[in-house]
mmCIF file of C-alpha atoms in Angstrom:
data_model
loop_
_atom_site.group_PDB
_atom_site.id
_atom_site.type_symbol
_atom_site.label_atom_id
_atom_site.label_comp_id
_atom_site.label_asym_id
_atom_site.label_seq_id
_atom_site.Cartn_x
_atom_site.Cartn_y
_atom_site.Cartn_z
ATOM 1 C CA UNK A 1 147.077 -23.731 26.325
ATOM 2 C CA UNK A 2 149.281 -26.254 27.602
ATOM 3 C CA UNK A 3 148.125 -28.040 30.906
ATOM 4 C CA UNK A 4 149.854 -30.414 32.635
ATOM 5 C CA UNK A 5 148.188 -33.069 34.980
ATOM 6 C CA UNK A 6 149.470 -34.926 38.338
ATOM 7 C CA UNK A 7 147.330 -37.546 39.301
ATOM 8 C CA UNK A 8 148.308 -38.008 43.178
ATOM 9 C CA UNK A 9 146.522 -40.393 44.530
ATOM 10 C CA UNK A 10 145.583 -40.139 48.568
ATOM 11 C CA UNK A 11 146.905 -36.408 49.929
ATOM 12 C CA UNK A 12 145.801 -35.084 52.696
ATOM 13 C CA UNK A 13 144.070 -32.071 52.995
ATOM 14 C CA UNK A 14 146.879 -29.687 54.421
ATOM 15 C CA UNK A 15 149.432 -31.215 51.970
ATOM 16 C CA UNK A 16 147.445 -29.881 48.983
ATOM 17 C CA UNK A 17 147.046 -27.088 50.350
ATOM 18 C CA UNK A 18 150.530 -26.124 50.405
ATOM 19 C CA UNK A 19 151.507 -27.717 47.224
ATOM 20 C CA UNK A 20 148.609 -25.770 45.066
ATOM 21 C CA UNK A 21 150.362 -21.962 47.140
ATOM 22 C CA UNK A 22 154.054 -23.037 45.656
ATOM 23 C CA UNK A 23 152.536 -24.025 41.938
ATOM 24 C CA UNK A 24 150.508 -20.736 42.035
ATOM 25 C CA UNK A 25 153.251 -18.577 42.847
ATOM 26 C CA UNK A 26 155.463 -20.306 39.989
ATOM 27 C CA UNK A 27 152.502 -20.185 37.808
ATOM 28 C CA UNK A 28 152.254 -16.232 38.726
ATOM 29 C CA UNK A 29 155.683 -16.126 38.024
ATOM 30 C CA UNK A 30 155.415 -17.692 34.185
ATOM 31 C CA UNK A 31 157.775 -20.327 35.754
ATOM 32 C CA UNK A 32 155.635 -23.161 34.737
ATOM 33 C CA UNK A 33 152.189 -23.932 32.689
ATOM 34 C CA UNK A 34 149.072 -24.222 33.903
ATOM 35 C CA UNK A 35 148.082 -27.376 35.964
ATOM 36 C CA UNK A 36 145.796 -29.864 37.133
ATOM 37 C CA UNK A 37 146.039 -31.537 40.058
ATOM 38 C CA UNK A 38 143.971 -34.605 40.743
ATOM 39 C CA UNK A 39 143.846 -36.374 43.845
ATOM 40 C CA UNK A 40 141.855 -37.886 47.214
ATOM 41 C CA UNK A 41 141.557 -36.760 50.088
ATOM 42 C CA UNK A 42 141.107 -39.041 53.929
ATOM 43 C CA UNK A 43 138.216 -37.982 55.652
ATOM 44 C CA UNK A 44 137.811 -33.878 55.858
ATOM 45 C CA UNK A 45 135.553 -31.156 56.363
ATOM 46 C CA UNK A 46 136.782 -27.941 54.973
ATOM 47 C CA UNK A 47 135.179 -24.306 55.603
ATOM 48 C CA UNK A 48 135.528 -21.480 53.406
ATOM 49 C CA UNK A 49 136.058 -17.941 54.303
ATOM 50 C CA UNK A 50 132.434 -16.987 53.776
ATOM 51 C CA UNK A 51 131.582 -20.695 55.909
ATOM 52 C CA UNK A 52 130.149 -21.032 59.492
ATOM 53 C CA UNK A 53 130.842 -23.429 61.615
ATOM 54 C CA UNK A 54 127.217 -23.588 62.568
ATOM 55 C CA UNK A 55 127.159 -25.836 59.341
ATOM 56 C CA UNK A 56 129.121 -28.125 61.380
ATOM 57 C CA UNK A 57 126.593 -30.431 63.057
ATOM 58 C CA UNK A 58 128.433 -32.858 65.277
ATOM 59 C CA UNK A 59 131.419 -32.245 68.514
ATOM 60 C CA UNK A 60 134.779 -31.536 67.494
ATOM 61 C CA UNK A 61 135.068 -34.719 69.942
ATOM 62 C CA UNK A 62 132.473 -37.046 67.463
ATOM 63 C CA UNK A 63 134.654 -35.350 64.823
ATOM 64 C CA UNK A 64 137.935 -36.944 66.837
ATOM 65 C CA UNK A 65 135.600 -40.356 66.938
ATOM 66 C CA UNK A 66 134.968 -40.379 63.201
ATOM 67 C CA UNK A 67 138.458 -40.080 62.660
ATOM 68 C CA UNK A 68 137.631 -36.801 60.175
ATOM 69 C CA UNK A 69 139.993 -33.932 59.834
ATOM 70 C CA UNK A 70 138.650 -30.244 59.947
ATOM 71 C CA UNK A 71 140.526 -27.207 58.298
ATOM 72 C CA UNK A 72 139.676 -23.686 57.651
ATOM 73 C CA UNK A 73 140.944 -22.413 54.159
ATOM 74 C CA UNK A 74 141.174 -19.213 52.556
ATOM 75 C CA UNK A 75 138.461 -20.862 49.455
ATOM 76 C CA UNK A 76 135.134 -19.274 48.560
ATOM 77 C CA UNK A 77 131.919 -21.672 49.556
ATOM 78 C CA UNK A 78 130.825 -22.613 52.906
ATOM 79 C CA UNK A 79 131.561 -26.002 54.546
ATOM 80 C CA UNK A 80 132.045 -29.191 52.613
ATOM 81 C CA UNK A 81 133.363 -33.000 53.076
ATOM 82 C CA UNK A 82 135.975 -34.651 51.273
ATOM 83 C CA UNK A 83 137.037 -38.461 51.397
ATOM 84 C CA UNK A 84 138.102 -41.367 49.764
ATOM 85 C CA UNK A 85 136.037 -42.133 46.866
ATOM 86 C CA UNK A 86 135.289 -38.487 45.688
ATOM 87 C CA UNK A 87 137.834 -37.210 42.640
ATOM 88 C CA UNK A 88 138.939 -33.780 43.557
ATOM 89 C CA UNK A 89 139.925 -31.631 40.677
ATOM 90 C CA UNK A 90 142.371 -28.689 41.284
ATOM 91 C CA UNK A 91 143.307 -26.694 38.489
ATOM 92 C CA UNK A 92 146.058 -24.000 38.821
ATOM 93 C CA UNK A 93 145.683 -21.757 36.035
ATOM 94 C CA UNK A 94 145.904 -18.414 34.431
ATOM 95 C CA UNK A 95 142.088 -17.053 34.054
ATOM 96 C CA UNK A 96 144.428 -14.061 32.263
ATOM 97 C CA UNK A 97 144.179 -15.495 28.822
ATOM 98 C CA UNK A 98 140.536 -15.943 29.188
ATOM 99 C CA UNK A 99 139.283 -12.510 30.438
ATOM 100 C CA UNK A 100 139.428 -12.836 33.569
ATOM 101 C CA UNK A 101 136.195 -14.107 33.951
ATOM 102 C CA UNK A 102 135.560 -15.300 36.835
ATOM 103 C CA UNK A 103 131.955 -15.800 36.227
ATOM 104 C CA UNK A 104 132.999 -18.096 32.674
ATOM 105 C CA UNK A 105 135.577 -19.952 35.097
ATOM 106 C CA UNK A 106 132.349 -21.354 37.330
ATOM 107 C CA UNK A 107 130.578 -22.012 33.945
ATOM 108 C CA UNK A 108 132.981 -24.125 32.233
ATOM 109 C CA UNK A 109 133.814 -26.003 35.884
ATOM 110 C CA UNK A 110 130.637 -26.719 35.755
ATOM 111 C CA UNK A 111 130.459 -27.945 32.066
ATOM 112 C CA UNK A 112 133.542 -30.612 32.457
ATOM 113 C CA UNK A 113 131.468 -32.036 35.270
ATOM 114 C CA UNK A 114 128.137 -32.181 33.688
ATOM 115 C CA UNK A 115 129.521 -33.641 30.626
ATOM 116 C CA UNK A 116 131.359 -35.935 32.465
ATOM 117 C CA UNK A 117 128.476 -37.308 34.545
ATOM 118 C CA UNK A 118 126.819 -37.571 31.263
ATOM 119 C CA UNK A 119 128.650 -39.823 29.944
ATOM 120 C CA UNK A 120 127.481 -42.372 32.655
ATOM 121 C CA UNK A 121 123.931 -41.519 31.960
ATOM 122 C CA UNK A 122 123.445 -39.428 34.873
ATOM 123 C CA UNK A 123 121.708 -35.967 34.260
ATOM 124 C CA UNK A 124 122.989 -33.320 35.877
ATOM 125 C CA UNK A 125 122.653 -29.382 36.006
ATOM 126 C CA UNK A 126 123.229 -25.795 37.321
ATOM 127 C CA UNK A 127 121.532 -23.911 39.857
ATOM 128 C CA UNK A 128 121.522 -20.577 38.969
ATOM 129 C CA UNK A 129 122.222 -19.406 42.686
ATOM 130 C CA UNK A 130 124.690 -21.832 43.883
ATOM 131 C CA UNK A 131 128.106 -23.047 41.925
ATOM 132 C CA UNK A 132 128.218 -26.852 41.314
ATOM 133 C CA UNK A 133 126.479 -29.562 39.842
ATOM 134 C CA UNK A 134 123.124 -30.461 40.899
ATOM 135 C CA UNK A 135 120.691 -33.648 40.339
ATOM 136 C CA UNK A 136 117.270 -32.287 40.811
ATOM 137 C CA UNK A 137 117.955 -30.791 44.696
ATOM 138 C CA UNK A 138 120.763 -32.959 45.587
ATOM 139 C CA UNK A 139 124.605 -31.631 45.115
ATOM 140 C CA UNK A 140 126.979 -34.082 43.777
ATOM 141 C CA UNK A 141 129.636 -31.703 42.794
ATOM 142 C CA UNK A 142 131.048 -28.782 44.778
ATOM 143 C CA UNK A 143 132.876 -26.166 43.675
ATOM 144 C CA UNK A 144 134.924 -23.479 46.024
ATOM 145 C CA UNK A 145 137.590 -21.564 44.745
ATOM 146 C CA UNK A 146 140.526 -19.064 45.692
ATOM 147 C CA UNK A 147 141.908 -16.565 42.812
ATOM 148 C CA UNK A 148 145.298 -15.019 43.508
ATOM 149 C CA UNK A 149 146.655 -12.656 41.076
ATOM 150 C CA UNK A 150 144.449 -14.542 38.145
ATOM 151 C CA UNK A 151 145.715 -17.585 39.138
ATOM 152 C CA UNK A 152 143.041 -20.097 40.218
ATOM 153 C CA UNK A 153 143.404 -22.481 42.978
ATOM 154 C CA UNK A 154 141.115 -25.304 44.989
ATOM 155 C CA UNK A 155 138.167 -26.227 42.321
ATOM 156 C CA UNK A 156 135.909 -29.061 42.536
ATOM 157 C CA UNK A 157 135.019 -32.531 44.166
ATOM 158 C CA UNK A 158 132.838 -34.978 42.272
ATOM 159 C CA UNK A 159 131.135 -37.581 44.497
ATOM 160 C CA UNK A 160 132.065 -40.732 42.785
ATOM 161 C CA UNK A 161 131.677 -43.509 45.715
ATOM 162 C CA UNK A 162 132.422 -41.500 48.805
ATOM 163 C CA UNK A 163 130.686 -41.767 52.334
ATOM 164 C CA UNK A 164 127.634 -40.154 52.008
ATOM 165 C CA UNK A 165 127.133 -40.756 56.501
ATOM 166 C CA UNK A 166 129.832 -38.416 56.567
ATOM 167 C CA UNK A 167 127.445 -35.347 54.300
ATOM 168 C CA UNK A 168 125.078 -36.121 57.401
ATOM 169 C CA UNK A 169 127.489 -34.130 59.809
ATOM 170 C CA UNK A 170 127.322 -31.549 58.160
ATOM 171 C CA UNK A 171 125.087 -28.554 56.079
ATOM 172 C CA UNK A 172 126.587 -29.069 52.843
ATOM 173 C CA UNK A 173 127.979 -25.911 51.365
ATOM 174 C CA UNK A 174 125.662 -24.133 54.432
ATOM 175 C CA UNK A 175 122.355 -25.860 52.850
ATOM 176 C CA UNK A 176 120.271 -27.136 55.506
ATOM 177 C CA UNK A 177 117.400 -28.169 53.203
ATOM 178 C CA UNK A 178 119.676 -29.895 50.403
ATOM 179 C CA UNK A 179 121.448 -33.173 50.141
ATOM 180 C CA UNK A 180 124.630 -34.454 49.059
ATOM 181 C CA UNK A 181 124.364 -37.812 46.348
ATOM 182 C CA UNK A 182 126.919 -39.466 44.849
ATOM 183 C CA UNK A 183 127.400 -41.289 41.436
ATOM 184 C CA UNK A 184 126.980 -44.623 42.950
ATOM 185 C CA UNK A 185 123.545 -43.485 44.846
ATOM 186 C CA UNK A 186 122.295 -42.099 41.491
ATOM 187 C CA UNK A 187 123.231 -45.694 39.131
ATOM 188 C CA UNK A 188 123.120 -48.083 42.292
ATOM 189 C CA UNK A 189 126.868 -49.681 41.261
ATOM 190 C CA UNK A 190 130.382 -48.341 41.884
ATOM 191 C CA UNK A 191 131.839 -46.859 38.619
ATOM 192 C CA UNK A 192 135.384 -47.059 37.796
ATOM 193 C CA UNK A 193 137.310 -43.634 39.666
ATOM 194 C CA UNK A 194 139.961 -44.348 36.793
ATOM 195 C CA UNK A 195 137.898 -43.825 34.070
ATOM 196 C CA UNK A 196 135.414 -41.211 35.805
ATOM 197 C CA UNK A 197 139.677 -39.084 36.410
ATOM 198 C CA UNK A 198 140.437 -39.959 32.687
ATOM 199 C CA UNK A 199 136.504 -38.776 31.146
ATOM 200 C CA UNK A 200 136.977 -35.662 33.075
ATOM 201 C CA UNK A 201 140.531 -34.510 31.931
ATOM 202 C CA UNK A 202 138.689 -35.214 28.615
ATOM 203 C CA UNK A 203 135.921 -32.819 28.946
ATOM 204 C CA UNK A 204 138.305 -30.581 30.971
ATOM 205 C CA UNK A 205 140.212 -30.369 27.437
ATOM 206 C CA UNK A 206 137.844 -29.866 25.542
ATOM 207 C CA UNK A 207 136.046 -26.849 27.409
ATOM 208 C CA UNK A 208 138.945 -25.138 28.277
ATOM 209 C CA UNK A 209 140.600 -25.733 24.943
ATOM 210 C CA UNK A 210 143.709 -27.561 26.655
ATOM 211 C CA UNK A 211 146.518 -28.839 25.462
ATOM 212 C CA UNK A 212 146.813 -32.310 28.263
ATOM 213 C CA UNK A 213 149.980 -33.368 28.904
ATOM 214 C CA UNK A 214 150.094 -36.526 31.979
ATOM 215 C CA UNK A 215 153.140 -35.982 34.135
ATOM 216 C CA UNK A 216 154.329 -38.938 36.336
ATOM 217 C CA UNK A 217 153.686 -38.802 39.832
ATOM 218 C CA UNK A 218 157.742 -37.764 41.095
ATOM 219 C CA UNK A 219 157.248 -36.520 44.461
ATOM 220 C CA UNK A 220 160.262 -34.266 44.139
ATOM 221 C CA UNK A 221 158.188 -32.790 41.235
ATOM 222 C CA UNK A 222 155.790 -30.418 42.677
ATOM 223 C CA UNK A 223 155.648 -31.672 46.931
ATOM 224 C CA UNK A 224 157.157 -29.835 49.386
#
């Protein structure tokens, strides 16, 4: 399959929002091949539709202090944190071609990030119980995901070098007993978010059998 990929830099969280609901509606519409979106986020907590926001441990007015956003969204998961230094991955594709399976989908999500992480000597795995990528009990890759007509949208958010204070305000994805980590925690030096972007769009590839094509970021392109 053909997949074309938008690196975006720094988008905030209601931006991407709206720009994944207009690609998945052309992608429903066979008006375009699948994509992957890339990006950053500023400082947000975001809780799924299955999410409390008793997983939300500090004042909406400590939340105004910290100068972090909060949205509700329409993913699966519970509540999570997304910032600067964390690579968010958003694929919009078919899951038609592939039996729509949503189960698989999780699977190989999974698989481009453990491979990934592997590749800078960090060993990570599944939990059986809970989607995402896991380093003995810590989380340092979330996944949460909305499917629309076999079209997948949101994905997942690999902890590169990203605030790890900011996992304290909250029970990440509703775990009060588990820990967020990051890939500078785990090696104890910051790691290139270039190359961590460009050694996941190379697993992504590979697992989903992809056929990458890098678009240029045009904002007229694909932002509303």
């Amino acid at each position: 399959m053909l997949c074309l990929v938008y690196q975006l830099g720094l988008v905030n969280f209601y931006d991407a929002c709206r720009i994944q609901n207009r690609l998945q509606h052309k992608r429903s519409n066979g008006k375009i091949s699948d994509v992957l979106l890339i990006l950053e986020h500023p400082p947000t907590f975001s809780i799924g539709k299955s999410g409390s926001f008793d997983n939300l441990l500090i004042s909406k007015d400590r939340l105004n202090q910290e100068k972090i956003a909060l949205f509700s969204t329409q993913r699966g998961g519970d509540v999570t944190y997304h910032g600067p230094g964390q690579i968010v991955v958003y694929p919009i594709i078919s899951l038609e071609p592939r039996g729509k399976d949503i189960h698989r989908y999780v699977h190989e999500l999974e698989e481009v990030v453990i491979r990934t992480l592997k590749d800078f000597c960090i060993n990570a795995g599944r939990d059986e119980n809970h989607p995402g990528a896991w380093v003995r009990k810590e989380e340092i890759a979330a996944i949460g995901l909305r499917i629309r007509k076999w079209i997948t949208m949101h994905g997942f958010a690999l902890n590169v070098c990203p605030s790890l204070k900011h996992f304290s305000f909250i029970n990440p994805c509703g775990f009060s007993d588990r820990k967020a980590t990051s890939m500078l925690k785990l090696l104890g030096h910051k790691v290139s978010m270039k190359e961590v972007a460009s050694r996941l769009i190379a697993h992504f590839s590979d697992v989903f059998n992809a056929q990458i094509k890098s678009e240029p970021h045009r904002e007229a392109d694909i932002r509303l």
